[in-house]
Amino acid sequence: MKDSQSNMFEHSEVKVRLLNLYIQKYLNILSRAQGIEKVNLYDLFCGEGIYENGGEGSPIIFLKAIREIYYRNQAGKHKIIQVDCVFNDLETWKTEKVKSIVESKKLHYPIFGDLRFRNVDYTDAVPLVVDQISKSKKSKAFVFIDPYGYKDIRASQIKSILETKKAEVLLFLPTHHMFRFEKKGRPKAFMSFIEDLIPEKHWPNSPTGIVFIENLKSAFREYLGDEYFVETFIITRDVNQFFCLFFFTSHIYGFDKMLEAKWEIDSEEGRGWSYKIPDAPNLFSPTKADKVNKLESFFLSFLKEPRSNGEIYQATLHQGFRPTHAVEVLKGLASQNKIIVTSNDGQKIRKGSYYINYSEYCDRPKLISIQLT
């Protein structure tokens, strides 16, 4: 077994931290959502739960989040939703270890929801998950895929989960190793992965590991189409070693919340996390001005024609930024008299208000229009 599978390294801890931040937001939102009575959580490569060095893996993160939201809602007299968990791993000893940890630490009670353990090959597990999600009524699902490699991972599997319109997927890929294989011979496992996503002849050259991740994100977006959102969280384990979490959803609010979790971890750029090597340059430490300028550059092109507040909200998220960043940039452009804000319903617009958030996107997506002067 690889040391990274038996011991939690710092980059793995950050991966689990993002999962923890998001799943807490996810459960909190759904516990207050009308029409949702149950959440299904799937961990398709659950591992052994706790690493040899004491680091907590994804099953423990899931169960602690479920327990916390249950007792918080109970104390606040909020709606209690059932959260069903499926922990899957091909190796029985791993799920047995998770099971013993759950029992010894009293991490789960039947009042929280169902807890099931499976030992099914990943390629067989995906269609079972899709079938269960499709049949489950008044429910949402979250699927975490943290494979031992990538040879069995296919874009078509991700798409089949998303097509239920009730699920979100968080996928970890060892992109550093994939990038090396792109440069050295392109073995069968690599080509099978790429060709399920894009014809080999259309796969672009990747001069760096970061560019490889960007190419992969673009390919996922092209493959899935505009109705789905795709975002990445880059984890730098060492100099020039980039691994990546890919998040997929069809729901814009879920996408907004994942971006919120990303920016909590990386407040400077929201792109990823970098191991701090002494005296080494940090790729993910731009100034605040650099961050704003990146979104500003996009707006200086995007706003050449009138755009509604709803369109700006959606476009901002697609660029990997949060609504607060959009407001920050728009205020800057307004102070330079570079934009015109027009009310579409004849009502007076409050100065500095741009109505760029999920609530306005749902209720009043065409309240105002903004364009360059």
mmCIF file of C-alpha atoms in Angstrom:
data_model
loop_
_atom_site.group_PDB
_atom_site.id
_atom_site.type_symbol
_atom_site.label_atom_id
_atom_site.label_comp_id
_atom_site.label_asym_id
_atom_site.label_seq_id
_atom_site.Cartn_x
_atom_site.Cartn_y
_atom_site.Cartn_z
ATOM 1 C CA MET A 1 0.000 0.000 0.000
ATOM 2 C CA LYS A 2 1.232 3.497 -0.826
ATOM 3 C CA ASP A 3 2.238 5.599 2.167
ATOM 4 C CA SER A 4 -0.267 8.244 1.044
ATOM 5 C CA GLN A 5 -3.044 5.673 1.451
ATOM 6 C CA SER A 6 -2.023 4.664 4.980
ATOM 7 C CA ASN A 7 -0.954 8.095 6.297
ATOM 8 C CA MET A 8 -2.666 11.448 5.892
ATOM 9 C CA PHE A 9 -0.278 13.960 4.353
ATOM 10 C CA GLU A 10 -0.897 17.702 4.516
ATOM 11 C CA HIS A 11 -2.280 17.833 0.962
ATOM 12 C CA SER A 12 -4.771 15.074 1.835
ATOM 13 C CA GLU A 13 -5.802 17.008 4.922
ATOM 14 C CA VAL A 14 -6.624 20.038 2.780
ATOM 15 C CA LYS A 15 -8.633 17.846 0.400
ATOM 16 C CA VAL A 16 -10.700 16.602 3.323
ATOM 17 C CA ARG A 17 -10.983 20.149 4.679
ATOM 18 C CA LEU A 18 -12.661 21.318 1.472
ATOM 19 C CA LEU A 19 -14.986 18.316 1.626
ATOM 20 C CA ASN A 20 -15.840 19.137 5.238
ATOM 21 C CA LEU A 21 -16.530 22.826 4.550
ATOM 22 C CA TYR A 22 -18.763 22.058 1.613
ATOM 23 C CA ILE A 23 -20.702 19.156 3.081
ATOM 24 C CA GLN A 24 -21.583 21.243 6.151
ATOM 25 C CA LYS A 25 -22.904 24.053 3.934
ATOM 26 C CA TYR A 26 -24.674 21.485 1.749
ATOM 27 C CA LEU A 27 -26.497 19.764 4.616
ATOM 28 C CA ASN A 28 -27.370 23.071 6.264
ATOM 29 C CA ILE A 29 -28.976 24.404 3.068
ATOM 30 C CA LEU A 30 -30.898 21.224 2.281
ATOM 31 C CA SER A 31 -32.199 20.891 5.827
ATOM 32 C CA ARG A 32 -33.990 24.199 5.259
ATOM 33 C CA ALA A 33 -35.058 23.608 1.666
ATOM 34 C CA GLN A 34 -38.724 23.054 0.920
ATOM 35 C CA GLY A 35 -39.573 19.737 -0.696
ATOM 36 C CA ILE A 36 -36.373 17.984 0.429
ATOM 37 C CA GLU A 37 -36.875 15.233 2.991
ATOM 38 C CA LYS A 38 -33.742 13.156 2.490
ATOM 39 C CA VAL A 39 -30.093 13.457 1.457
ATOM 40 C CA ASN A 40 -28.095 10.543 0.057
ATOM 41 C CA LEU A 41 -24.313 10.649 0.548
ATOM 42 C CA TYR A 42 -22.083 8.247 -1.384
ATOM 43 C CA ASP A 43 -18.375 7.702 -0.754
ATOM 44 C CA LEU A 44 -17.286 5.317 -3.507
ATOM 45 C CA PHE A 45 -13.658 4.826 -2.371
ATOM 46 C CA CYS A 46 -14.141 5.307 1.353
ATOM 47 C CA GLY A 47 -10.837 3.804 2.492
ATOM 48 C CA GLU A 48 -10.321 2.870 6.131
ATOM 49 C CA GLY A 49 -11.740 5.986 7.789
ATOM 50 C CA ILE A 50 -8.771 6.968 9.932
ATOM 51 C CA TYR A 51 -5.190 6.957 8.691
ATOM 52 C CA GLU A 52 -2.362 5.309 10.623
ATOM 53 C CA ASN A 53 -1.110 8.722 11.713
ATOM 54 C CA GLY A 54 -4.545 9.642 13.079
ATOM 55 C CA GLY A 55 -5.788 11.766 10.190
ATOM 56 C CA GLU A 56 -9.533 11.550 9.612
ATOM 57 C CA GLY A 57 -10.716 10.397 6.199
ATOM 58 C CA SER A 58 -13.901 11.176 4.309
ATOM 59 C CA PRO A 59 -16.248 8.699 6.106
ATOM 60 C CA ILE A 60 -15.510 10.330 9.455
ATOM 61 C CA ILE A 61 -15.969 13.805 7.967
ATOM 62 C CA PHE A 62 -19.368 12.792 6.568
ATOM 63 C CA LEU A 63 -20.603 11.253 9.808
ATOM 64 C CA LYS A 64 -19.475 14.133 12.010
ATOM 65 C CA ALA A 65 -21.198 16.615 9.690
ATOM 66 C CA ILE A 66 -24.414 14.558 9.775
ATOM 67 C CA ARG A 67 -24.341 14.358 13.562
ATOM 68 C CA GLU A 68 -23.680 18.090 13.918
ATOM 69 C CA ILE A 69 -26.493 19.173 11.581
ATOM 70 C CA TYR A 70 -28.941 16.800 13.281
ATOM 71 C CA TYR A 71 -28.348 18.125 16.788
ATOM 72 C CA ARG A 72 -28.141 21.745 15.606
ATOM 73 C CA ASN A 73 -31.503 21.470 13.867
ATOM 74 C CA GLN A 74 -32.975 19.648 16.837
ATOM 75 C CA ALA A 75 -31.809 22.379 19.239
ATOM 76 C CA GLY A 76 -33.108 25.114 16.958
ATOM 77 C CA LYS A 77 -36.368 23.258 16.362
ATOM 78 C CA HIS A 78 -35.718 23.230 12.634
ATOM 79 C CA LYS A 79 -36.764 20.561 10.178
ATOM 80 C CA ILE A 80 -34.895 17.273 10.605
ATOM 81 C CA ILE A 81 -33.947 15.618 7.340
ATOM 82 C CA GLN A 82 -32.837 12.027 6.965
ATOM 83 C CA VAL A 83 -29.260 11.610 5.716
ATOM 84 C CA ASP A 84 -28.486 8.174 4.286
ATOM 85 C CA CYS A 85 -24.845 7.167 3.783
ATOM 86 C CA VAL A 86 -23.277 4.508 1.594
ATOM 87 C CA PHE A 87 -19.589 3.811 2.199
ATOM 88 C CA ASN A 88 -18.106 1.672 -0.531
ATOM 89 C CA ASP A 89 -14.669 0.156 -1.010
ATOM 90 C CA LEU A 90 -13.688 -2.938 -2.943
ATOM 91 C CA GLU A 91 -11.545 -4.161 -0.047
ATOM 92 C CA THR A 92 -13.708 -5.560 2.738
ATOM 93 C CA TRP A 93 -11.133 -4.974 5.482
ATOM 94 C CA LYS A 94 -11.346 -1.231 4.875
ATOM 95 C CA THR A 95 -15.114 -0.991 5.271
ATOM 96 C CA GLU A 96 -14.893 -3.289 8.307
ATOM 97 C CA LYS A 97 -12.383 -0.897 9.850
ATOM 98 C CA VAL A 98 -14.682 2.067 9.172
ATOM 99 C CA LYS A 99 -17.551 0.133 10.716
ATOM 100 C CA SER A 100 -15.556 -0.574 13.897
ATOM 101 C CA ILE A 101 -14.498 3.090 14.178
ATOM 102 C CA VAL A 102 -18.106 4.232 13.813
ATOM 103 C CA GLU A 103 -19.213 1.860 16.562
ATOM 104 C CA SER A 104 -16.354 2.605 18.968
ATOM 105 C CA LYS A 105 -16.636 6.381 18.583
ATOM 106 C CA LYS A 106 -20.454 6.335 18.494
ATOM 107 C CA LEU A 107 -20.493 8.424 15.323
ATOM 108 C CA HIS A 108 -23.858 7.284 14.039
ATOM 109 C CA TYR A 109 -27.343 6.476 15.303
ATOM 110 C CA PRO A 110 -30.358 5.242 13.292
ATOM 111 C CA ILE A 111 -32.178 8.520 13.997
ATOM 112 C CA PHE A 112 -29.708 10.245 11.626
ATOM 113 C CA GLY A 113 -30.586 7.990 8.680
ATOM 114 C CA ASP A 114 -29.449 4.728 7.119
ATOM 115 C CA LEU A 115 -25.779 3.696 7.120
ATOM 116 C CA ARG A 116 -24.745 1.031 4.647
ATOM 117 C CA PHE A 117 -21.417 -0.525 3.716
ATOM 118 C CA ARG A 118 -20.695 -1.992 0.299
ATOM 119 C CA ASN A 119 -17.776 -3.804 -1.346
ATOM 120 C CA VAL A 120 -18.527 -3.251 -5.010
ATOM 121 C CA ASP A 121 -16.128 -2.472 -7.842
ATOM 122 C CA TYR A 122 -16.363 1.209 -8.775
ATOM 123 C CA THR A 123 -17.468 0.563 -12.356
ATOM 124 C CA ASP A 124 -20.353 -1.545 -11.044
ATOM 125 C CA ALA A 125 -21.135 0.874 -8.214
ATOM 126 C CA VAL A 126 -21.817 3.910 -10.435
ATOM 127 C CA PRO A 127 -24.915 2.520 -12.230
ATOM 128 C CA LEU A 128 -26.255 1.315 -8.874
ATOM 129 C CA VAL A 129 -25.814 4.814 -7.449
ATOM 130 C CA VAL A 130 -27.506 6.391 -10.484
ATOM 131 C CA ASP A 131 -30.445 4.004 -10.133
ATOM 132 C CA GLN A 132 -30.826 4.712 -6.410
ATOM 133 C CA ILE A 133 -30.641 8.489 -6.871
ATOM 134 C CA SER A 134 -33.172 8.377 -9.709
ATOM 135 C CA LYS A 135 -35.672 6.377 -7.652
ATOM 136 C CA SER A 136 -35.248 8.346 -4.434
ATOM 137 C CA LYS A 137 -38.079 10.879 -4.057
ATOM 138 C CA LYS A 138 -37.890 14.342 -2.471
ATOM 139 C CA SER A 139 -34.153 13.944 -2.131
ATOM 140 C CA LYS A 140 -30.743 15.216 -3.180
ATOM 141 C CA ALA A 141 -27.446 13.359 -3.441
ATOM 142 C CA PHE A 142 -23.748 14.075 -3.051
ATOM 143 C CA VAL A 143 -21.194 11.661 -4.523
ATOM 144 C CA PHE A 144 -17.540 11.737 -3.440
ATOM 145 C CA ILE A 145 -15.072 9.907 -5.687
ATOM 146 C CA ASP A 146 -11.499 9.689 -4.375
ATOM 147 C CA PRO A 147 -9.998 6.819 -6.392
ATOM 148 C CA TYR A 148 -6.773 4.873 -5.996
ATOM 149 C CA GLY A 149 -5.475 6.130 -9.344
ATOM 150 C CA TYR A 150 -7.695 6.984 -12.296
ATOM 151 C CA LYS A 151 -7.815 4.005 -14.681
ATOM 152 C CA ASP A 152 -11.495 3.256 -13.982
ATOM 153 C CA ILE A 153 -12.698 6.879 -13.973
ATOM 154 C CA ARG A 154 -14.721 8.048 -16.983
ATOM 155 C CA ALA A 155 -16.415 11.345 -17.815
ATOM 156 C CA SER A 156 -19.468 9.382 -18.965
ATOM 157 C CA GLN A 157 -19.892 8.052 -15.406
ATOM 158 C CA ILE A 158 -19.895 11.578 -13.995
ATOM 159 C CA LYS A 159 -22.411 12.653 -16.619
ATOM 160 C CA SER A 160 -24.738 9.757 -15.806
ATOM 161 C CA ILE A 161 -24.826 10.866 -12.156
ATOM 162 C CA LEU A 162 -25.445 14.510 -13.073
ATOM 163 C CA GLU A 163 -28.229 13.605 -15.494
ATOM 164 C CA THR A 164 -30.386 12.565 -12.540
ATOM 165 C CA LYS A 165 -30.644 16.349 -11.893
ATOM 166 C CA LYS A 166 -30.500 15.544 -8.193
ATOM 167 C CA ALA A 167 -26.792 15.056 -7.547
ATOM 168 C CA GLU A 168 -23.469 16.789 -7.169
ATOM 169 C CA VAL A 169 -20.085 15.134 -7.603
ATOM 170 C CA LEU A 170 -16.689 15.869 -6.065
ATOM 171 C CA LEU A 171 -13.916 13.992 -7.878
ATOM 172 C CA PHE A 172 -10.230 13.843 -6.953
ATOM 173 C CA LEU A 173 -7.760 13.168 -9.758
ATOM 174 C CA PRO A 174 -3.980 12.608 -9.472
ATOM 175 C CA THR A 175 -3.396 15.190 -12.204
ATOM 176 C CA HIS A 176 0.350 15.378 -11.555
ATOM 177 C CA HIS A 177 0.768 11.736 -12.603
ATOM 178 C CA MET A 178 -1.633 12.162 -15.512
ATOM 179 C CA PHE A 179 0.351 15.170 -16.745
ATOM 180 C CA ARG A 180 3.588 13.152 -16.632
ATOM 181 C CA PHE A 181 1.954 10.369 -18.644
ATOM 182 C CA GLU A 182 0.738 12.893 -21.201
ATOM 183 C CA LYS A 183 4.386 13.732 -21.821
ATOM 184 C CA LYS A 184 5.776 10.195 -21.627
ATOM 185 C CA GLY A 185 4.171 7.670 -23.912
ATOM 186 C CA ARG A 186 0.498 8.098 -23.003
ATOM 187 C CA PRO A 187 -0.296 4.637 -21.560
ATOM 188 C CA LYS A 188 -3.605 2.882 -22.186
ATOM 189 C CA ALA A 189 -5.170 4.022 -18.882
ATOM 190 C CA PHE A 190 -4.464 7.659 -19.730
ATOM 191 C CA MET A 191 -5.760 7.385 -23.285
ATOM 192 C CA SER A 192 -8.925 5.566 -22.209
ATOM 193 C CA PHE A 193 -9.659 8.389 -19.775
ATOM 194 C CA ILE A 194 -9.017 11.141 -22.347
ATOM 195 C CA GLU A 195 -10.843 9.465 -25.244
ATOM 196 C CA ASP A 196 -14.005 9.114 -23.163
ATOM 197 C CA LEU A 197 -13.870 12.885 -22.747
ATOM 198 C CA ILE A 198 -12.511 14.209 -26.029
ATOM 199 C CA PRO A 199 -11.056 12.725 -29.262
ATOM 200 C CA GLU A 200 -7.303 12.251 -28.818
ATOM 201 C CA LYS A 201 -6.508 14.450 -31.817
ATOM 202 C CA HIS A 202 -8.337 17.346 -30.137
ATOM 203 C CA TRP A 203 -6.496 17.033 -26.821
ATOM 204 C CA PRO A 204 -4.337 20.196 -26.505
ATOM 205 C CA ASN A 205 -0.702 20.298 -25.506
ATOM 206 C CA SER A 206 -0.085 21.020 -21.820
ATOM 207 C CA PRO A 207 3.269 22.749 -21.216
ATOM 208 C CA THR A 208 2.748 22.740 -17.423
ATOM 209 C CA GLY A 209 0.764 20.845 -14.811
ATOM 210 C CA ILE A 210 -1.471 23.868 -14.217
ATOM 211 C CA VAL A 211 -2.252 24.132 -17.933
ATOM 212 C CA PHE A 212 -3.054 20.400 -17.954
ATOM 213 C CA ILE A 213 -5.661 20.974 -15.225
ATOM 214 C CA GLU A 214 -7.133 23.939 -17.113
ATOM 215 C CA ASN A 215 -7.299 21.850 -20.297
ATOM 216 C CA LEU A 216 -9.031 19.078 -18.380
ATOM 217 C CA LYS A 217 -11.554 21.496 -16.854
ATOM 218 C CA SER A 218 -12.300 22.961 -20.295
ATOM 219 C CA ALA A 219 -12.751 19.465 -21.735
ATOM 220 C CA PHE A 220 -15.178 18.529 -18.941
ATOM 221 C CA ARG A 221 -17.164 21.720 -19.545
ATOM 222 C CA GLU A 222 -17.333 21.109 -23.282
ATOM 223 C CA TYR A 223 -18.314 17.470 -22.766
ATOM 224 C CA LEU A 224 -21.049 18.198 -20.208
ATOM 225 C CA GLY A 225 -22.484 21.326 -21.830
ATOM 226 C CA ASP A 226 -23.735 24.656 -20.508
ATOM 227 C CA GLU A 227 -26.390 23.211 -18.192
ATOM 228 C CA TYR A 228 -23.695 21.889 -15.857
ATOM 229 C CA PHE A 229 -21.119 23.723 -13.770
ATOM 230 C CA VAL A 230 -17.526 22.536 -13.391
ATOM 231 C CA GLU A 231 -14.928 23.951 -11.008
ATOM 232 C CA THR A 232 -11.508 22.915 -9.748
ATOM 233 C CA PHE A 233 -9.553 23.148 -6.532
ATOM 234 C CA ILE A 234 -5.821 22.743 -7.072
ATOM 235 C CA ILE A 235 -3.649 21.179 -4.375
ATOM 236 C CA THR A 236 0.114 21.654 -4.627
ATOM 237 C CA ARG A 237 1.963 18.896 -2.779
ATOM 238 C CA ASP A 238 5.460 19.986 -3.773
ATOM 239 C CA VAL A 239 7.098 22.306 -6.274
ATOM 240 C CA ASN A 240 5.425 21.653 -9.649
ATOM 241 C CA GLN A 241 3.287 18.790 -8.266
ATOM 242 C CA PHE A 242 -0.369 19.665 -8.766
ATOM 243 C CA PHE A 243 -3.317 17.488 -7.790
ATOM 244 C CA CYS A 244 -6.915 18.525 -8.267
ATOM 245 C CA LEU A 245 -10.479 18.206 -7.009
ATOM 246 C CA PHE A 246 -13.167 18.610 -9.669
ATOM 247 C CA PHE A 247 -16.657 19.682 -8.612
ATOM 248 C CA PHE A 248 -19.683 19.051 -10.835
ATOM 249 C CA THR A 249 -23.287 20.177 -10.413
ATOM 250 C CA SER A 250 -26.361 21.207 -12.371
ATOM 251 C CA HIS A 251 -27.511 23.549 -9.603
ATOM 252 C CA ILE A 252 -26.126 27.077 -9.578
ATOM 253 C CA TYR A 253 -26.591 27.535 -5.824
ATOM 254 C CA GLY A 254 -24.593 24.402 -5.071
ATOM 255 C CA PHE A 255 -21.906 25.818 -7.329
ATOM 256 C CA ASP A 256 -22.015 29.135 -5.456
ATOM 257 C CA LYS A 257 -21.552 27.324 -2.141
ATOM 258 C CA MET A 258 -18.597 25.291 -3.410
ATOM 259 C CA LEU A 259 -16.920 28.509 -4.536
ATOM 260 C CA GLU A 260 -17.604 29.917 -1.075
ATOM 261 C CA ALA A 261 -15.823 26.936 0.482
ATOM 262 C CA LYS A 262 -12.884 27.343 -1.919
ATOM 263 C CA TRP A 263 -12.467 31.010 -1.085
ATOM 264 C CA GLU A 264 -12.558 30.231 2.638
ATOM 265 C CA ILE A 265 -9.496 28.037 2.171
ATOM 266 C CA ASP A 266 -7.753 30.297 -0.345
ATOM 267 C CA SER A 267 -8.882 33.853 0.355
ATOM 268 C CA GLU A 268 -6.476 35.322 -2.193
ATOM 269 C CA GLU A 269 -7.546 33.518 -5.344
ATOM 270 C CA GLY A 270 -9.947 30.710 -4.549
ATOM 271 C CA ARG A 271 -8.083 28.429 -6.925
ATOM 272 C CA GLY A 272 -6.350 26.033 -4.627
ATOM 273 C CA TRP A 273 -3.938 25.350 -1.819
ATOM 274 C CA SER A 274 -0.164 25.279 -1.913
ATOM 275 C CA TYR A 275 2.223 23.608 0.489
ATOM 276 C CA LYS A 276 4.347 26.419 1.961
ATOM 277 C CA ILE A 277 7.937 25.515 1.143
ATOM 278 C CA PRO A 278 10.419 27.861 2.879
ATOM 279 C CA ASP A 279 11.916 30.457 0.538
ATOM 280 C CA ALA A 280 10.006 29.048 -2.441
ATOM 281 C CA PRO A 281 7.717 31.256 -4.529
ATOM 282 C CA ASN A 282 4.024 30.614 -3.920
ATOM 283 C CA LEU A 283 2.029 30.290 -7.123
ATOM 284 C CA PHE A 284 -1.189 31.034 -5.311
ATOM 285 C CA SER A 285 -0.319 34.290 -3.574
ATOM 286 C CA PRO A 286 -1.327 37.122 -5.892
ATOM 287 C CA THR A 287 -2.241 40.476 -4.449
ATOM 288 C CA LYS A 288 -5.856 41.455 -3.922
ATOM 289 C CA ALA A 289 -5.479 43.807 -6.876
ATOM 290 C CA ASP A 290 -4.401 40.886 -9.082
ATOM 291 C CA LYS A 291 -7.538 38.993 -8.070
ATOM 292 C CA VAL A 292 -9.824 41.912 -8.815
ATOM 293 C CA ASN A 293 -8.062 42.768 -12.070
ATOM 294 C CA LYS A 294 -8.678 39.258 -13.391
ATOM 295 C CA LEU A 295 -12.435 39.624 -12.961
ATOM 296 C CA GLU A 296 -12.310 43.244 -14.103
ATOM 297 C CA SER A 297 -10.650 42.182 -17.356
ATOM 298 C CA PHE A 298 -13.484 39.739 -17.934
ATOM 299 C CA PHE A 299 -16.138 42.394 -17.241
ATOM 300 C CA LEU A 300 -14.475 44.879 -19.609
ATOM 301 C CA SER A 301 -15.246 42.418 -22.384
ATOM 302 C CA PHE A 302 -18.467 40.864 -21.077
ATOM 303 C CA LEU A 303 -20.190 44.214 -20.436
ATOM 304 C CA LYS A 304 -19.663 45.614 -23.915
ATOM 305 C CA GLU A 305 -23.350 44.824 -24.349
ATOM 306 C CA PRO A 306 -26.099 45.196 -21.720
ATOM 307 C CA ARG A 307 -26.171 42.348 -19.209
ATOM 308 C CA SER A 308 -28.815 41.688 -16.596
ATOM 309 C CA ASN A 309 -27.958 41.163 -12.941
ATOM 310 C CA GLY A 310 -28.894 37.487 -13.367
ATOM 311 C CA GLU A 311 -26.537 37.077 -16.318
ATOM 312 C CA ILE A 312 -23.728 38.754 -14.383
ATOM 313 C CA TYR A 313 -24.306 36.465 -11.382
ATOM 314 C CA GLN A 314 -24.078 33.354 -13.547
ATOM 315 C CA ALA A 315 -21.062 34.611 -15.517
ATOM 316 C CA THR A 316 -19.218 35.561 -12.326
ATOM 317 C CA LEU A 317 -19.576 32.038 -10.950
ATOM 318 C CA HIS A 318 -18.443 30.502 -14.231
ATOM 319 C CA GLN A 319 -15.273 32.590 -13.915
ATOM 320 C CA GLY A 320 -14.644 31.066 -10.491
ATOM 321 C CA PHE A 321 -15.491 34.211 -8.505
ATOM 322 C CA ARG A 322 -18.133 34.956 -5.895
ATOM 323 C CA PRO A 323 -20.895 37.589 -6.070
ATOM 324 C CA THR A 324 -19.046 39.739 -3.516
ATOM 325 C CA HIS A 325 -16.109 39.954 -5.929
ATOM 326 C CA ALA A 326 -18.421 41.057 -8.746
ATOM 327 C CA VAL A 327 -19.868 43.831 -6.593
ATOM 328 C CA GLU A 328 -16.361 44.926 -5.620
ATOM 329 C CA VAL A 329 -15.299 45.188 -9.264
ATOM 330 C CA LEU A 330 -18.509 46.904 -10.388
ATOM 331 C CA LYS A 331 -18.180 49.518 -7.659
ATOM 332 C CA GLY A 332 -14.649 50.176 -8.874
ATOM 333 C CA LEU A 333 -15.808 50.572 -12.464
ATOM 334 C CA ALA A 334 -18.664 52.835 -11.353
ATOM 335 C CA SER A 335 -16.259 55.092 -9.450
ATOM 336 C CA GLN A 336 -14.380 55.566 -12.732
ATOM 337 C CA ASN A 337 -17.629 56.217 -14.632
ATOM 338 C CA LYS A 338 -16.990 53.157 -16.803
ATOM 339 C CA ILE A 339 -20.429 51.533 -16.461
ATOM 340 C CA ILE A 340 -24.074 52.534 -16.839
ATOM 341 C CA VAL A 341 -26.697 50.881 -14.608
ATOM 342 C CA THR A 342 -30.261 50.898 -15.939
ATOM 343 C CA SER A 343 -33.445 49.881 -14.144
ATOM 344 C CA ASN A 344 -35.569 47.506 -16.213
ATOM 345 C CA ASP A 345 -38.770 48.056 -14.219
ATOM 346 C CA GLY A 346 -38.712 51.839 -13.884
ATOM 347 C CA GLN A 347 -37.909 51.737 -10.172
ATOM 348 C CA LYS A 348 -35.120 53.819 -8.669
ATOM 349 C CA ILE A 349 -31.880 51.918 -8.152
ATOM 350 C CA ARG A 350 -30.061 52.278 -4.855
ATOM 351 C CA LYS A 351 -26.554 53.583 -5.387
ATOM 352 C CA GLY A 352 -23.996 50.785 -5.236
ATOM 353 C CA SER A 353 -26.649 48.041 -5.441
ATOM 354 C CA TYR A 354 -26.193 45.508 -8.225
ATOM 355 C CA TYR A 355 -28.541 42.677 -7.092
ATOM 356 C CA ILE A 356 -25.992 39.964 -7.830
ATOM 357 C CA ASN A 357 -26.838 37.008 -5.615
ATOM 358 C CA TYR A 358 -28.764 33.746 -5.739
ATOM 359 C CA SER A 359 -31.976 35.199 -4.318
ATOM 360 C CA GLU A 360 -32.175 37.946 -6.957
ATOM 361 C CA TYR A 361 -31.135 35.436 -9.626
ATOM 362 C CA CYS A 362 -34.227 33.392 -8.766
ATOM 363 C CA ASP A 363 -36.707 36.201 -8.078
ATOM 364 C CA ARG A 364 -35.588 39.218 -10.127
ATOM 365 C CA PRO A 365 -32.882 38.159 -12.619
ATOM 366 C CA LYS A 366 -33.663 41.026 -15.003
ATOM 367 C CA LEU A 367 -34.120 43.805 -12.461
ATOM 368 C CA ILE A 368 -31.255 45.911 -13.830
ATOM 369 C CA SER A 369 -28.916 46.001 -16.816
ATOM 370 C CA ILE A 370 -25.261 47.003 -16.726
ATOM 371 C CA GLN A 371 -23.018 47.902 -19.637
ATOM 372 C CA LEU A 372 -19.843 49.827 -20.327
ATOM 373 C CA THR A 373 -20.111 53.530 -21.096
#
